[in-house]
Amino acid sequence: MTPILTAFKRSPDRGQGLARDMRVRWALEELGVAYDVHLLSFEEMKQPAHLARHPFGQIPTYEDGELVLFESGAIVLHLTEHHPGLLPTDASARMRAITWMFAALNTVEPPIVERSMAWVLEREQAWYAQRLVMLDERVRRRLGELSARLGDAQWLDGDFSAGDLLMVSVLLRLHSSGIVDDFPVLAAYIARATQRPTYQRAFAAQLAVFQNP
Ligand code: GTB
């Protein structure tokens, strides 16, 4: 049975690939797993049928037979556990790659999301400019630390892994801010990752949803 991923019927990012189904699509392409996509409107996401899949009424979810998962990181982890290619086989290296997955989602993504949500929800407020200085500083601190760790390496720890896939997915959310341009090591890292044919295929698939509603 072909697994089913849920995604926005009409993504607010207009096909920029910033919604979290994109990272799952990318992992599926990396691992060579065929999948179907079930597109949902915002209304449908809050209906009982989808709430049974996702307690918070969000995308993405992933269904494979009886198994129903939500949380993009958990879905990517599940995929890497069942298909070779995105996690090393050596136990220590594997755990280090998983650590980078957590770092992407728990340490790097939160300040980036906070910054973008402030723009969405607070940009009309008189104090927004002042708050943005602080939010930018938090993001820049993380990027500086990540850049220092990556250094001259191609990927975070050895070969390209699910840790890189999630880290790059998270960093891409900063694209419109221009902040990454101040971190050439990270800009090159993102370029390397997004040039992968697997990323390109995943990106094209989600863009097609927006272009062919
Ligand atoms: N922690 C969860 C995960 O990783 O799966 C977060 C899931 C999540 O936030 N899903 C969002 C959603 O369903 C879509 S991705 N939102 C609808 C709702 O909560 O009602 C977040 C997102 C949305 C839009 C943009 N954008 O327009 O750029 C980027 C990211």
Short mmCIF file of C-alpha atoms and ligand atoms in Angstrom, two decimals:
data_model
loop_
_atom_site.label_atom_id
_atom_site.label_comp_id
_atom_site.label_asym_id
_atom_site.label_seq_id
_atom_site.Cartn_x
_atom_site.Cartn_y
_atom_site.Cartn_z
CA MET A 1 0.00 0.00 0.00
CA THR A 2 1.34 3.44 -0.93
CA PRO A 3 1.81 5.71 2.11
CA ILE A 4 -0.18 8.94 2.22
CA LEU A 5 1.16 12.35 3.24
CA THR A 6 -1.15 15.24 4.03
CA ALA A 7 -0.32 18.75 2.86
CA PHE A 8 -1.97 22.13 2.36
CA LYS A 9 -4.46 22.34 -0.49
CA ARG A 10 -3.47 26.00 -0.70
CA SER A 11 -0.18 26.68 1.05
CA PRO A 12 0.13 30.20 2.47
CA ASP A 13 3.73 30.27 1.25
CA ARG A 14 2.49 30.10 -2.37
CA GLY A 15 4.69 27.16 -3.27
CA GLN A 16 7.95 28.30 -1.67
CA GLY A 17 8.28 24.91 0.00
CA LEU A 18 8.30 26.30 3.53
CA ALA A 19 5.45 24.22 4.95
CA ARG A 20 6.52 21.16 6.88
CA ASP A 21 5.28 18.59 4.38
CA MET A 22 8.30 19.64 2.29
CA ARG A 23 10.83 18.03 4.64
CA VAL A 24 8.88 14.76 4.56
CA ARG A 25 8.60 14.87 0.77
CA TRP A 26 12.36 15.44 0.61
CA ALA A 27 13.06 12.48 2.92
CA LEU A 28 10.75 10.27 0.85
CA GLU A 29 12.63 11.28 -2.30
CA GLU A 30 16.01 10.66 -0.63
CA LEU A 31 14.87 7.19 0.41
CA GLY A 32 13.17 6.34 -2.87
CA VAL A 33 9.78 5.76 -1.26
CA ALA A 34 6.72 6.34 -3.47
CA TYR A 35 3.91 8.26 -1.79
CA ASP A 36 0.49 9.77 -2.39
CA VAL A 37 -0.55 13.18 -1.15
CA HIS A 38 -3.90 14.03 0.39
CA LEU A 39 -4.47 17.79 0.17
CA LEU A 40 -6.48 19.54 2.87
CA SER A 41 -8.07 22.96 3.21
CA PHE A 42 -7.73 24.77 6.55
CA GLU A 43 -11.36 23.83 7.27
CA GLU A 44 -10.76 20.17 6.52
CA MET A 45 -7.70 20.18 8.81
CA LYS A 46 -9.96 20.99 11.76
CA GLN A 47 -12.61 18.34 10.97
CA PRO A 48 -12.86 15.09 12.98
CA ALA A 49 -11.47 12.99 10.13
CA HIS A 50 -8.18 14.88 10.19
CA LEU A 51 -8.15 15.45 13.97
CA ALA A 52 -8.12 11.66 14.26
CA ARG A 53 -4.81 11.74 12.38
CA HIS A 54 -3.42 14.87 13.98
CA PRO A 55 -4.57 16.03 17.44
CA PHE A 56 -3.66 19.66 16.63
CA GLY A 57 -5.33 19.71 13.21
CA GLN A 58 -2.12 20.42 11.30
CA ILE A 59 -0.14 19.08 8.38
CA PRO A 60 1.84 16.99 7.72
CA THR A 61 0.59 13.57 8.70
CA TYR A 62 1.79 10.26 7.33
CA GLU A 63 -0.27 7.09 7.00
CA ASP A 64 1.18 3.74 6.11
CA GLY A 65 -1.48 1.07 6.50
CA GLU A 66 -2.48 1.00 10.16
CA LEU A 67 0.25 3.38 11.21
CA VAL A 68 -0.71 7.06 11.42
CA LEU A 69 1.96 9.59 12.39
CA PHE A 70 2.11 13.34 12.90
CA GLU A 71 5.08 15.68 13.63
CA SER A 72 7.42 16.10 10.68
CA GLY A 73 10.50 15.11 12.71
CA ALA A 74 8.90 11.89 13.93
CA ILE A 75 7.79 11.05 10.40
CA VAL A 76 11.30 11.60 9.01
CA LEU A 77 12.77 9.53 11.85
CA HIS A 78 10.29 6.73 11.14
CA LEU A 79 11.23 6.77 7.45
CA THR A 80 14.95 6.68 8.19
CA GLU A 81 14.43 3.71 10.52
CA HIS A 82 12.67 1.72 7.79
CA HIS A 83 14.64 2.65 4.69
CA PRO A 84 18.41 2.88 4.37
CA GLY A 85 20.11 6.06 3.21
CA LEU A 86 19.58 8.89 5.67
CA LEU A 87 21.14 7.51 8.83
CA PRO A 88 24.56 5.84 9.24
CA THR A 89 24.61 2.16 10.17
CA ASP A 90 27.27 2.60 12.87
CA ALA A 91 25.37 3.00 16.16
CA SER A 92 27.29 6.03 17.44
CA ALA A 93 27.24 7.85 14.12
CA ARG A 94 23.54 7.06 13.81
CA MET A 95 22.80 8.56 17.21
CA ARG A 96 24.86 11.65 16.39
CA ALA A 97 22.82 12.16 13.20
CA ILE A 98 19.61 11.80 15.23
CA THR A 99 21.02 14.37 17.66
CA TRP A 100 21.35 16.80 14.73
CA MET A 101 17.71 16.10 13.84
CA PHE A 102 16.72 17.15 17.36
CA ALA A 103 19.07 20.14 17.23
CA ALA A 104 17.45 21.33 14.01
CA LEU A 105 13.93 21.07 15.44
CA ASN A 106 14.51 21.97 19.09
CA THR A 107 17.41 24.42 19.05
CA VAL A 108 17.61 26.09 15.65
CA GLU A 109 13.99 26.12 14.47
CA PRO A 110 12.35 27.78 17.53
CA PRO A 111 14.05 31.21 17.23
CA ILE A 112 13.46 31.14 13.46
CA VAL A 113 9.76 30.37 13.92
CA GLU A 114 9.45 33.00 16.63
CA ARG A 115 10.91 35.58 14.27
CA SER A 116 8.59 34.67 11.40
CA MET A 117 5.51 34.49 13.64
CA ALA A 118 6.32 37.96 14.98
CA TRP A 119 6.25 39.23 11.40
CA VAL A 120 2.92 37.52 10.74
CA LEU A 121 1.19 38.54 13.97
CA GLU A 122 2.95 41.60 15.35
CA ARG A 123 4.44 43.63 12.50
CA GLU A 124 1.78 46.36 12.84
CA GLN A 125 2.64 46.95 16.50
CA ALA A 126 4.59 50.06 17.50
CA TRP A 127 7.14 47.94 19.34
CA TYR A 128 7.70 45.46 16.51
CA ALA A 129 10.97 47.03 15.25
CA GLN A 130 12.45 46.88 18.75
CA ARG A 131 11.36 43.28 19.21
CA LEU A 132 12.75 42.33 15.82
CA VAL A 133 16.22 43.43 16.91
CA MET A 134 16.09 40.91 19.75
CA LEU A 135 14.59 38.16 17.59
CA ASP A 136 17.24 38.72 14.90
CA GLU A 137 19.96 38.55 17.52
CA ARG A 138 18.70 35.18 18.76
CA VAL A 139 18.61 33.79 15.24
CA ARG A 140 22.05 35.18 14.41
CA ARG A 141 23.55 33.67 17.54
CA ARG A 142 22.35 30.21 16.52
CA LEU A 143 23.52 30.66 12.94
CA GLY A 144 26.93 31.79 14.13
CA GLU A 145 27.26 28.73 16.34
CA LEU A 146 26.07 26.38 13.61
CA SER A 147 28.39 27.98 11.06
CA ALA A 148 31.36 27.61 13.41
CA ARG A 149 30.59 23.93 13.89
CA LEU A 150 30.09 23.22 10.19
CA GLY A 151 33.30 25.04 9.22
CA ASP A 152 34.82 23.53 6.08
CA ALA A 153 32.76 20.34 6.26
CA GLN A 154 30.19 19.47 3.60
CA TRP A 155 27.66 18.12 6.07
CA LEU A 156 27.14 18.24 9.84
CA ASP A 157 28.65 14.85 10.64
CA GLY A 158 30.04 12.70 7.84
CA ASP A 159 27.72 11.92 4.94
CA PHE A 160 24.49 13.79 4.23
CA SER A 161 21.95 12.60 6.77
CA ALA A 162 18.44 13.24 8.07
CA GLY A 163 20.14 15.74 10.40
CA ASP A 164 21.25 17.80 7.40
CA LEU A 165 17.87 17.38 5.73
CA LEU A 166 16.03 18.81 8.74
CA MET A 167 18.65 21.48 9.43
CA VAL A 168 18.52 22.79 5.86
CA SER A 169 14.71 22.64 5.87
CA VAL A 170 14.73 24.81 8.98
CA LEU A 171 17.32 27.28 7.61
CA LEU A 172 15.33 27.71 4.40
CA ARG A 173 12.62 29.39 6.42
CA LEU A 174 14.99 32.37 6.73
CA HIS A 175 15.31 32.80 2.98
CA SER A 176 13.21 35.95 2.63
CA SER A 177 14.99 37.61 5.59
CA GLY A 178 18.39 37.67 3.87
CA ILE A 179 20.03 36.84 7.23
CA VAL A 180 21.73 33.70 5.91
CA ASP A 181 23.65 35.84 3.39
CA ASP A 182 25.71 37.06 6.36
CA PHE A 183 26.78 33.44 7.03
CA PRO A 184 28.52 32.28 3.83
CA VAL A 185 29.30 28.84 5.28
CA LEU A 186 25.59 28.25 5.83
CA ALA A 187 24.58 29.81 2.52
CA ALA A 188 26.90 27.33 0.76
CA TYR A 189 25.57 24.46 2.91
CA ILE A 190 21.98 25.27 1.95
CA ALA A 191 22.94 25.58 -1.72
CA ARG A 192 24.70 22.19 -1.62
CA ALA A 193 21.68 20.53 -0.09
CA THR A 194 19.03 22.14 -2.26
CA GLN A 195 20.96 21.24 -5.42
CA ARG A 196 20.35 17.59 -4.64
CA PRO A 197 17.97 16.11 -7.23
CA THR A 198 15.89 14.70 -4.36
CA TYR A 199 15.26 18.20 -3.00
CA GLN A 200 14.48 19.47 -6.49
CA ARG A 201 11.91 16.71 -7.05
CA ALA A 202 10.24 17.32 -3.70
CA PHE A 203 10.19 21.06 -4.30
CA ALA A 204 8.67 20.62 -7.77
CA ALA A 205 5.98 18.31 -6.37
CA GLN A 206 4.81 20.79 -3.76
CA LEU A 207 5.03 23.69 -6.23
CA ALA A 208 2.82 21.79 -8.66
CA VAL A 209 0.08 21.78 -6.00
CA PHE A 210 0.16 25.55 -5.89
CA GLN A 211 0.39 25.99 -9.66
CA ASN A 212 -2.36 23.49 -10.48
CA PRO A 213 -5.02 24.07 -7.83
N1 GTB B 1 5.74 20.56 14.92
C1 GTB B 1 4.85 20.27 13.81
C2 GTB B 1 5.60 19.47 12.75
O1 GTB B 1 6.83 19.61 12.67
O2 GTB B 1 4.96 18.70 12.01
C3 GTB B 1 4.32 21.60 13.27
C4 GTB B 1 3.28 21.40 12.18
C5 GTB B 1 2.81 22.73 11.65
O3 GTB B 1 3.15 23.82 12.17
N2 GTB B 1 2.02 22.67 10.60
C6 GTB B 1 1.51 23.87 10.00
C7 GTB B 1 -0.01 23.84 10.01
O4 GTB B 1 -0.60 22.82 9.79
C8 GTB B 1 1.98 23.94 8.54
S1 GTB B 1 3.74 24.04 8.43
N3 GTB B 1 -0.61 25.00 10.28
C9 GTB B 1 -2.04 25.15 10.26
C10 GTB B 1 -2.63 25.23 11.63
O5 GTB B 1 -1.89 25.12 12.63
O6 GTB B 1 -3.84 25.43 11.69
C11 GTB B 1 4.03 25.70 9.12
C12 GTB B 1 4.12 26.74 8.05
C13 GTB B 1 2.99 27.33 7.56
C14 GTB B 1 3.13 28.34 6.60
C15 GTB B 1 4.37 28.73 6.18
N4 GTB B 1 4.49 29.77 5.22
O7 GTB B 1 3.48 30.29 4.72
O8 GTB B 1 5.61 30.17 4.90
C16 GTB B 1 5.49 28.12 6.67
C17 GTB B 1 5.37 27.12 7.63
#
